[in-house]
Amino acid sequence: MEQLKGKEIATTGSVMVVGAGISGMQAALDLAQSGYRVYLLDRRPSIAGTMPMLDKTFPTNDCSMCILSPKVVDIGSHLNIEVITLAEVVGLEGVPGNFTATVKKHPRYVDMDLCVSCGRCETACEQVVRNNFNQGLDTRKAIYKPYPQAYPNAYVIDGESCLSCGSCVGKCPRKAINLEMQPENVQIAVGAVILSPGFEIFDASERGEYGYGIFKNVVTSLEFERLLSASGPFQGHLVRPGDHKEPKKIGFIQCVGSREPGRERNFCSGVCCMYATKEAIVAREHVPGLASTIFCIDVRAYGKGFEQYYERAMGEYEVRYVKCMVSSINEIPKTGNLLIRFRTDDGVLREEEFDMVVLSVGLSPPKEASALAGALGIELDEYGFCRPGESPGTTTRPGVFVAGTFAGPKDIPETVIDGSAAAGCAARILNDSRGTLSRSKPQVEEKDVSGENPRIGVFVCNCGINIGSVVDVPSVVKFAKGLRGVVFAEEFLFACAQDSIEKIKRRIKSQKLNRVVVASCTPRTHAPLFMNVLREAGINQYLYEHVNIREHSSWVHRNNPDRATVKARDLVRMSVAKVAKLSPIETTFTEINKNCLVVGGGASGMTAALSLAEQGFGVHLVEKEEKLGGLLAQLRYSMEGTEPSEILAGLTEKVTANPAITVHTGSEVSYAAGFPGNYRTTIKAGDSEEEIIHGAVILATGAAGAQTSEYLYGDSGKVVTQTEFEKKMAAGELKGIKNVVMIQCVGSRNADRPYCSRICCTHAVKNALKIKEQRPGVNVYILYRDVRVYGLNEKYYTEARRLGVGFFRYDTDKKPVVTQSHDGLVVEFDDHVTGFRLAVDADMLVLSTGVDPARDNEKLSQLFKVPLNAEGFLLEAHLKLRPVDFAADGLYLCGLAHSPKLLSESIVQANAAAMRAASLLSRDKMENVAITAFVQEEMCAGCAICVRVCSYNARYMDEFTGVAGVTEVLCQGCGACVAACPSGASQQKGYEKGQMMAMMREVL
Amino acid sequence: MFGIEKERIWFRFISASEGKLFGRTVEEMVAVLKKLGPNPVRKQWEI
Amino acid sequence: MKNYILPVDEKGINHSLASFLGRMLTEGIVGMIMAPADAGSGKSVIMSMIKPEGLKWINPFAPVTMANSARLVSDLTAREAPGEKIGVFMRSCETRALIELAKHNQANLDNIVIIGMDCMGTLEPADYSQLRESGEFKAGDWMAASTAGEYKGKNIRRACSVCGHVEAEHSAIHLGWVGIDHSKNVLVSVSEEYSDWVSSFLEAAGQPVVEGRMKLLEEIVSRRDENKIKLYEEMAERAGSLEGLLKELSGCIRCYNCRQVCPLCFCRECVFSSDMFRHEPDYFQERAGRRGIMAMPADKLLFHLTRINHMALGCVGCGQCESACPGKIPLGIIFKMAGEKLQGIFDYLPGRSLEEETPLSTYREVELEPR
């Protein structure tokens, strides 16, 4: 076998990512950044998956599109990512490291190289069809762009609806439409495959009793997202679809297509409780006074910041949660209102009227799952999700990895983590071919234009008719020709088209231009394109100004063409004045040290260290205890049946045997300095200190099992924590016991510790199943507030109930009472179903005490200048999209240091953190942000306000000169110091005061 | 306090995601300014 | 603060004070003392003294501030804290300005011992010089008359007439004379650090002395507040419209005196002295062309608005700008009015405490709410 030759055969340095949602995008970016070529496939005409459809995201209420767009732009502009839309994998031959994938490309009928998205075809098309992006709440044409920000930025014909009438073909000014396009199969050589095809939502019409599809004011949660969204069918005005009236009272029904063993959906979708909570909050922000009721079984607010968000929903937004079973929904014909009939715990059937009902639909495996499984030779689980291989992120076929919701329902941060982790798994097997297929920008020598008088070229775009039909483009060109410094001006039908780009490049050379202004559409998407033209023409790319005469002139002043033209001229005049004053900005680089420091030698730290070592980087693993293992050493069982002790032994052995890993046990970080790519850290072991130099840091410092003094803990030997119980079980110390009572949320979800510890419900169920397995006769009572056994683990909860484990809900105002009698413990509590008060003689009382943040977090946060959240866990750069990064490059986190999580989740996050670090370490040098702050030293009075306002630690005081400075490597160019500087000494490159004043003078 | 009408200077917190709100605010401001007429500052020669 | 009595000897208050300060120097409490002194010519100057002999010139209670001494402390300490302690005589507006400067790294308070003193306001420097030169000024008379706010036909400066600060905040050693029989005693209040030293040679002050004084101080403050309301109303009338403001500013010749004497205007190069305001010649034609006429020098309104924009948060209302203005523009009051408004929005009081961060360098969510 070829594989046996090991390192001698070269692998293929490319990876195919199937499914370009948020997890596929993350995997693609991480791999491309670390030297692999990536083929990013999606069966849809545009990338980004489901996230663009969401309005806002919990628990920060960030706009979904706003946080997503930058990643889409990164994908689109990355040289090493080839996006292949409307494509599916139909076959995979070969072995890990050397696969050949067969990809079927479906026809788009629009040539993406020619299409500039002007939209004339759409106007011409007469075929109106359901708009899937808006969940069918409105319509689109058969030729369409899924949504304005869609990438690739090109139209597509929906082959199923197109009548082939050809009316669009003639209207296209770029001759981009070709109705004759045929599907084609291509073969692509790749070293590994990552599957991230995402999910479908559950078809709500399967639950006939809810009347979805019959009653107009019953909508799915995804439809509701579109109703809330500013880019949705009603521009963010919340109305019900039936009569477009604003609803005042909304009912949310949870677990529609989730937690239904009878329907062969014995899993929890993991996200619905939170998105319903978010939708209720956002709805109330749209309609003041709107009342929302969420009908649910449990409220599963188990993630970081979720419990607090849920509390806020109940308090600040008056969202009502009703724990019950909903039996039916009926429409009141006259009003279109809906009558929800539900049975509460006490067995009483009630009815309540609502203006609108939202069905919180669950997540299903993607439609193409079985086809995909067949084509790739992987196995699916009983629901159709991807069956995991031996470790999280793997599939049953080596070299094929899985990420995101295809591996089971999960929320966005876990999906993003999955993406990075799967990328890491691929990179581990492709280490020898890193960089062999990646491409880099050709270097062009830059002409020195300093000392030259400005020779400005102005290029004005018609954007088809987008600009030209309103703004008098020829007059803008004529006007520009008369401005001081302008030596050339020209108009284009589409300035961004490839032939125009080449023309601009020729003009720069023939007219000896040294500065360029393009007046077209938004700089957000197009400025980088034109800046690259300058670069390729040998001019510093920052000698460029972009004018947006589409959004700012033709679109907003559509009804007033004359004034729109005047404004376009004014804008051009301003930019010409500014561009004349610009000076070149040098792009600088930082060398990157190839070693990584991993702090914390538990499961996460060891996993991260191994991943990095196998990817070819040196690792210093620092553990404060004398032995590696962390909290993993305290576990005896896992839910899936693997032995934690075996995992620990395996990890420890691999880590200690790996020559690239230097293990520092009994050690602590005592000092840290430096910046991304070049950190200097002092490690202290006893009295000896050692300085190590490294390029990145992963903080995997874990957490602590929380202690308690509640429920007679410490007073009675029969009261133990969940971990202690597990140890006793493993040691066979539970002989002769009959009754075990477990109390959940001991010390969690209260005023002192407002967060949910996430793992306790799963641990309780795991230990209940174990004791039932060991001693079937033992009675187990679990007293809970909400059962938060989320995702695919739901089946274990079902199994526990099937085995007779009793689950009893208690409220915080009526906690269980534990008393010690002469012959044992008595636990008293209410049965929430019968209403009876029960008393159990407990042979063992097990307390789920939850997780406390590690005590060292405070110190680490100061050493590495990274933030903590209010609860004392390390706080990542962004809760949704940057779950393992800190704000500054080079600093990453994983495991329990981030928040409470299960072992498997810690391992995935550790893989992700390692991959994020690798994407930095694999580069030889890092391009620094060019638009940074700088100091005019003679003006600086040394007041140090800049140092105080800088969020990136990029500003400092030079103690010798008393003048402030900028650490360019750290500066992100946010401009806060520039705004705060009272002396005008802090300035922003490319936005200097003199440059801005020149611009303003032209407009005033 | 320097005699410029309060209506001529607006501060609103609008996040990048609130395009609609931004548009509405601009429209509101334009309407108010149209009612106010040209800024009297323009008539001052000594500024 | 603990209170002690410094008896005034037959040679007068300055003589008694000189011997107190002499002790500070000879006993090594401080290595240098900076205090207003007589230059003999009838002018008041600030002098730094390291030997007790020089103390015979001191005249700190003279109602004049030639320069805001906060700027002088900045000169002494901004680059580096002095090697030994320096005692600095300061009035309230000066200590508050000093705190603002220290917040911006323009002064280092590590070795500064603030010797604060009661201030009932100061006269315009020209008025004071005139009284001195004509021999009409008598310190004791002024102190006795000061609570009225007027002395021998000369009014205290407008900024002082609306100032609510008699005692100097942040003092390590404070000399109180208002509400005290200052022909006989000066009330010396000292911080913990110096109380052992002072108690070794001064008697503690009785409670009644202090209480009587507090009552008078309260009366003065409320009177000043009334003045302020009146003056603000008057000033709003005069400068509260654009026409009014431009009229007030029309006398500006952009001499930059106001900027020069402002204790907080610490930029090394003012934007108005930079290239940005060195306009191209055609700029003037274009400006004049728009309205057919323009006032010269240009940018007067912009200059003052920019300065208000820069200084209003930190303005302590010392009024030095107004005293230095050759055009007699009521800048002090305009700045104080604007300043108090802005400071109120951020709940910020300049000079209140060194720990209070300037609103520019902090962020609170409530700031997003319209006010």
Tab-separated table of C-alpha atoms in Angstrom, chain A residues 622-909:
chain	number	residue	atom	x	y	z
A	622	VAL	CA	3.013	24.635	29.869
A	623	GLU	CA	1.125	22.906	32.676
A	624	LYS	CA	1.101	24.172	36.240
A	625	GLU	CA	0.525	20.746	37.799
A	626	GLU	CA	3.216	18.098	37.880
A	627	LYS	CA	1.211	15.818	35.572
A	628	LEU	CA	-0.597	16.419	32.296
A	629	GLY	CA	-4.317	15.746	32.183
A	630	GLY	CA	-6.284	18.557	33.777
A	631	LEU	CA	-9.937	17.791	34.418
A	632	LEU	CA	-9.871	14.858	32.008
A	633	ALA	CA	-8.041	12.890	34.700
A	634	GLN	CA	-11.160	13.117	36.875
A	635	LEU	CA	-13.564	11.550	34.371
A	636	ARG	CA	-14.284	7.834	34.446
A	637	TYR	CA	-16.958	7.368	31.793
A	638	SER	CA	-18.086	9.006	28.605
A	639	MET	CA	-21.514	8.985	27.053
A	640	GLU	CA	-20.328	7.388	23.824
A	641	GLY	CA	-18.649	4.532	25.681
A	642	THR	CA	-15.026	5.500	25.116
A	643	GLU	CA	-12.845	5.364	28.232
A	644	PRO	CA	-11.642	8.807	29.343
A	645	SER	CA	-8.609	7.167	30.918
A	646	GLU	CA	-7.667	5.693	27.538
A	647	ILE	CA	-8.072	9.052	25.835
A	648	LEU	CA	-5.854	10.598	28.503
A	649	ALA	CA	-3.224	7.913	28.263
A	650	GLY	CA	-3.203	8.125	24.473
A	651	LEU	CA	-2.892	11.891	24.434
A	652	THR	CA	-0.203	11.967	27.117
A	653	GLU	CA	1.847	9.352	25.344
A	654	LYS	CA	1.656	11.059	21.964
A	655	VAL	CA	2.449	14.450	23.456
A	656	THR	CA	5.446	13.293	25.433
A	657	ALA	CA	6.767	11.211	22.546
A	658	ASN	CA	6.515	14.013	19.983
A	659	PRO	CA	9.932	15.623	19.518
A	660	ALA	CA	8.376	18.908	18.392
A	661	ILE	CA	6.623	19.359	21.746
A	662	THR	CA	8.525	20.605	24.773
A	663	VAL	CA	6.490	19.833	27.871
A	664	HIS	CA	6.943	22.175	30.855
A	665	THR	CA	5.091	20.639	33.795
A	666	GLY	CA	5.021	22.252	37.209
A	667	SER	CA	5.446	25.538	35.356
A	668	GLU	CA	3.652	28.825	35.001
A	669	VAL	CA	3.858	31.795	32.690
A	670	SER	CA	5.335	34.643	34.695
A	671	TYR	CA	5.881	37.312	32.071
A	672	ALA	CA	4.742	37.909	28.500
A	673	ALA	CA	5.768	40.547	25.996
A	674	GLY	CA	5.832	41.059	22.254
A	675	PHE	CA	3.296	41.039	19.471
A	676	PRO	CA	1.738	38.615	16.958
A	677	GLY	CA	4.426	36.557	15.301
A	678	ASN	CA	6.995	37.474	17.927
A	679	TYR	CA	6.171	36.886	21.558
A	680	ARG	CA	8.675	36.559	24.353
A	681	THR	CA	7.335	34.694	27.328
A	682	THR	CA	8.998	33.737	30.562
A	683	ILE	CA	8.093	30.383	32.036
A	684	LYS	CA	8.743	29.815	35.693
A	685	ALA	CA	9.240	26.381	37.228
A	686	GLY	CA	9.991	26.626	40.910
A	687	ASP	CA	12.876	29.064	41.108
A	688	SER	CA	14.140	28.663	37.579
A	689	GLU	CA	12.980	30.849	34.733
A	690	GLU	CA	13.222	30.256	31.023
A	691	GLU	CA	12.423	32.651	28.212
A	692	ILE	CA	10.881	31.255	25.077
A	693	ILE	CA	10.240	33.004	21.794
A	694	HIS	CA	7.134	32.065	19.853
A	695	GLY	CA	4.787	33.351	17.194
A	696	ALA	CA	1.410	32.453	18.674
A	697	VAL	CA	-0.279	31.602	21.963
A	698	ILE	CA	-3.140	29.232	22.740
A	699	LEU	CA	-4.750	29.617	26.136
A	700	ALA	CA	-6.229	26.278	27.194
A	701	THR	CA	-6.133	26.745	30.910
A	702	GLY	CA	-9.330	24.906	31.703
A	703	ALA	CA	-11.699	25.557	34.572
A	704	ALA	CA	-12.513	24.177	37.990
A	705	GLY	CA	-15.300	21.961	39.261
A	706	ALA	CA	-17.384	24.232	41.466
A	707	GLN	CA	-17.711	23.604	45.205
A	708	THR	CA	-20.834	23.965	47.266
A	709	SER	CA	-22.036	23.900	50.850
A	710	GLU	CA	-25.700	23.452	49.919
A	711	TYR	CA	-27.815	20.358	50.585
A	712	LEU	CA	-25.650	19.119	53.485
A	713	TYR	CA	-22.612	18.753	51.257
A	714	GLY	CA	-19.672	18.308	53.615
A	715	ASP	CA	-21.976	17.360	56.497
A	716	SER	CA	-23.033	13.973	55.235
A	717	GLY	CA	-20.855	11.390	53.563
A	718	LYS	CA	-23.823	10.437	51.422
A	719	VAL	CA	-23.822	13.837	49.659
A	720	VAL	CA	-21.334	13.934	46.796
A	721	THR	CA	-20.677	15.860	43.622
A	722	GLN	CA	-21.317	14.367	40.209
A	723	THR	CA	-17.551	13.814	39.688
A	724	GLU	CA	-17.175	12.130	43.077
A	725	PHE	CA	-20.156	9.934	42.300
A	726	GLU	CA	-18.560	8.876	39.031
A	727	LYS	CA	-15.363	7.920	40.843
A	728	LYS	CA	-17.282	5.921	43.439
A	729	MET	CA	-19.164	4.115	40.699
A	730	ALA	CA	-15.930	3.259	38.904
A	731	ALA	CA	-14.374	2.083	42.165
A	732	GLY	CA	-17.357	-0.174	42.822
A	733	GLU	CA	-18.230	1.604	46.070
A	734	LEU	CA	-21.960	1.756	45.497
A	735	LYS	CA	-22.893	-1.726	46.599
A	736	GLY	CA	-26.237	-2.049	48.271
A	737	ILE	CA	-27.658	1.329	47.371
A	738	LYS	CA	-31.262	1.554	46.296
A	739	ASN	CA	-32.122	5.178	45.792
A	740	VAL	CA	-29.960	7.804	44.120
A	741	VAL	CA	-31.179	11.403	43.945
A	742	MET	CA	-29.449	13.943	41.748
A	743	ILE	CA	-29.996	17.681	42.107
A	744	GLN	CA	-29.150	19.845	39.104
A	745	CYS	CA	-28.143	23.508	38.923
A	746	VAL	CA	-26.558	23.512	42.385
A	747	GLY	CA	-24.854	26.883	42.375
A	748	SER	CA	-25.541	27.506	38.685
A	749	ARG	CA	-28.122	29.825	37.157
A	750	ASN	CA	-28.477	31.951	40.256
A	751	ALA	CA	-27.502	35.462	41.251
A	752	ASP	CA	-23.946	34.444	42.192
A	753	ARG	CA	-23.294	32.376	39.084
A	754	PRO	CA	-25.729	33.581	36.464
A	755	TYR	CA	-24.512	31.243	33.739
A	756	CYS	CA	-25.543	27.683	32.904
A	757	SER	CA	-22.688	25.212	33.331
A	758	ARG	CA	-23.851	23.365	30.216
A	759	ILE	CA	-22.339	19.975	31.027
A	760	CYS	CA	-24.246	19.019	34.190
A	761	CYS	CA	-27.433	17.671	32.609
A	762	THR	CA	-25.458	15.484	30.214
A	763	HIS	CA	-23.216	14.287	33.062
A	764	ALA	CA	-26.210	13.461	35.234
A	765	VAL	CA	-27.844	11.468	32.443
A	766	LYS	CA	-24.547	9.748	31.691
A	767	ASN	CA	-24.087	8.707	35.323
A	768	ALA	CA	-27.741	7.714	35.658
A	769	LEU	CA	-27.405	5.425	32.651
A	770	LYS	CA	-24.177	4.005	34.048
A	771	ILE	CA	-25.647	3.180	37.424
A	772	LYS	CA	-28.686	1.665	35.716
A	773	GLU	CA	-26.321	-0.431	33.632
A	774	GLN	CA	-24.342	-1.541	36.683
A	775	ARG	CA	-27.352	-2.014	38.968
A	776	PRO	CA	-30.656	-2.021	37.094
A	777	GLY	CA	-32.585	-2.149	40.354
A	778	VAL	CA	-31.414	1.216	41.608
A	779	ASN	CA	-33.983	4.003	41.512
A	780	VAL	CA	-32.634	7.277	40.114
A	781	TYR	CA	-34.395	10.589	40.630
A	782	ILE	CA	-33.073	13.627	38.801
A	783	LEU	CA	-34.367	16.959	40.128
A	784	TYR	CA	-33.866	19.594	37.452
A	785	ARG	CA	-34.899	23.065	36.362
A	786	ASP	CA	-34.577	22.451	32.616
A	787	VAL	CA	-33.129	19.314	31.093
A	788	ARG	CA	-30.409	20.672	28.874
A	789	VAL	CA	-29.198	17.555	27.109
A	790	TYR	CA	-28.859	19.201	23.732
A	791	GLY	CA	-28.152	18.096	20.191
A	792	LEU	CA	-27.692	14.419	19.400
A	793	ASN	CA	-27.323	13.613	23.120
A	794	GLU	CA	-31.087	13.934	23.444
A	795	LYS	CA	-31.335	10.207	22.716
A	796	TYR	CA	-29.544	9.438	25.981
A	797	TYR	CA	-32.144	11.467	27.854
A	798	THR	CA	-34.866	9.495	26.092
A	799	GLU	CA	-33.034	6.277	26.956
A	800	ALA	CA	-32.761	7.277	30.620
A	801	ARG	CA	-36.484	7.895	30.817
A	802	ARG	CA	-37.153	4.598	29.085
A	803	LEU	CA	-35.067	2.887	31.750
A	804	GLY	CA	-37.201	4.482	34.416
A	805	VAL	CA	-34.983	7.303	35.610
A	806	GLY	CA	-37.368	9.799	37.201
A	807	PHE	CA	-37.103	13.421	36.126
A	808	PHE	CA	-38.768	15.973	38.390
A	809	ARG	CA	-38.733	19.687	37.735
A	810	TYR	CA	-38.277	22.106	40.591
A	811	ASP	CA	-38.546	25.884	40.697
A	812	THR	CA	-35.988	28.095	42.388
A	813	ASP	CA	-38.578	29.284	44.868
A	814	LYS	CA	-39.351	25.686	45.766
A	815	LYS	CA	-36.018	23.940	45.878
A	816	PRO	CA	-35.728	20.349	47.107
A	817	VAL	CA	-35.288	20.023	50.863
A	818	VAL	CA	-32.672	17.634	52.246
A	819	THR	CA	-32.779	16.487	55.832
A	820	GLN	CA	-30.661	14.059	57.711
A	821	SER	CA	-32.584	11.525	59.765
A	822	HIS	CA	-31.154	8.907	62.106
A	823	ASP	CA	-31.030	6.312	59.397
A	824	GLY	CA	-30.163	8.385	56.365
A	825	LEU	CA	-30.990	11.251	54.099
A	826	VAL	CA	-34.475	12.306	53.098
A	827	VAL	CA	-34.991	14.429	49.997
A	828	GLU	CA	-38.340	16.142	49.671
A	829	PHE	CA	-39.575	17.669	46.442
A	830	ASP	CA	-42.719	18.292	44.400
A	831	ASP	CA	-43.749	16.110	41.516
A	832	HIS	CA	-44.524	18.737	38.871
A	833	VAL	CA	-46.900	16.407	37.059
A	834	THR	CA	-49.084	15.099	39.880
A	835	GLY	CA	-48.536	18.009	42.209
A	836	PHE	CA	-47.785	15.580	45.059
A	837	ARG	CA	-45.000	16.178	47.505
A	838	LEU	CA	-42.601	13.255	47.436
A	839	ALA	CA	-40.021	12.202	49.979
A	840	VAL	CA	-37.235	9.842	48.995
A	841	ASP	CA	-34.825	8.082	51.331
A	842	ALA	CA	-31.635	8.730	49.435
A	843	ASP	CA	-28.720	6.388	49.806
A	844	MET	CA	-26.758	8.783	47.727
A	845	LEU	CA	-27.429	12.456	46.978
A	846	VAL	CA	-25.494	13.636	43.948
A	847	LEU	CA	-25.080	17.362	43.365
A	848	SER	CA	-24.395	18.807	39.921
A	849	THR	CA	-22.284	21.722	41.071
A	850	GLY	CA	-21.229	23.038	37.691
A	851	VAL	CA	-18.097	24.733	36.504
A	852	ASP	CA	-16.183	27.682	37.904
A	853	PRO	CA	-13.760	29.718	35.807
A	854	ALA	CA	-10.123	28.985	36.575
A	855	ARG	CA	-8.665	31.225	39.234
A	856	ASP	CA	-5.665	32.004	37.041
A	857	ASN	CA	-7.772	33.601	34.330
A	858	GLU	CA	-7.385	37.042	35.859
A	859	LYS	CA	-3.619	36.750	35.802
A	860	LEU	CA	-3.538	35.399	32.251
A	861	SER	CA	-5.805	38.148	31.094
A	862	GLN	CA	-3.333	40.701	32.399
A	863	LEU	CA	-0.253	38.913	31.113
A	864	PHE	CA	-1.533	38.521	27.568
A	865	LYS	CA	-3.827	41.561	27.619
A	866	VAL	CA	-6.914	39.564	26.701
A	867	PRO	CA	-10.392	40.237	28.081
A	868	LEU	CA	-12.524	38.221	30.511
A	869	ASN	CA	-16.306	38.180	30.534
A	870	ALA	CA	-18.340	39.156	33.584
A	871	GLU	CA	-18.293	35.567	34.830
A	872	GLY	CA	-14.507	35.262	34.654
A	873	PHE	CA	-14.102	33.114	31.527
A	874	LEU	CA	-11.797	34.276	28.736
A	875	LEU	CA	-13.666	36.349	26.201
A	876	GLU	CA	-13.132	35.683	22.503
A	877	ALA	CA	-13.048	38.327	19.757
A	878	HIS	CA	-16.605	37.640	18.670
A	879	LEU	CA	-19.090	35.248	20.246
A	880	LYS	CA	-20.463	34.068	16.911
A	881	LEU	CA	-17.846	34.237	14.218
A	882	ARG	CA	-14.508	34.321	16.011
A	883	PRO	CA	-15.031	31.723	18.738
A	884	VAL	CA	-11.380	30.715	19.195
A	885	ASP	CA	-9.628	34.004	18.439
A	886	PHE	CA	-8.847	36.973	20.568
A	887	ALA	CA	-9.073	40.399	18.940
A	888	ALA	CA	-5.335	40.533	18.292
A	889	ASP	CA	-3.823	38.069	15.817
A	890	GLY	CA	-1.657	35.382	17.352
A	891	LEU	CA	-3.748	34.813	20.484
A	892	TYR	CA	-6.251	31.956	20.611
A	893	LEU	CA	-8.292	30.095	23.209
A	894	CYS	CA	-10.037	26.767	23.623
A	895	GLY	CA	-11.613	24.368	26.047
A	896	LEU	CA	-13.114	25.183	29.408
A	897	ALA	CA	-11.108	28.413	29.645
A	898	HIS	CA	-13.582	29.700	27.041
A	899	SER	CA	-16.741	28.398	28.748
A	900	PRO	CA	-18.094	25.146	30.178
A	901	LYS	CA	-18.320	22.416	27.563
A	902	LEU	CA	-18.218	18.667	27.049
A	903	LEU	CA	-14.979	16.780	26.422
A	904	SER	CA	-15.733	16.188	22.743
A	905	GLU	CA	-16.497	19.877	22.305
A	906	SER	CA	-13.229	20.829	23.992
A	907	ILE	CA	-11.305	18.571	21.656
A	908	VAL	CA	-12.936	20.074	18.574
A	909	GLN	CA	-12.285	23.576	19.861
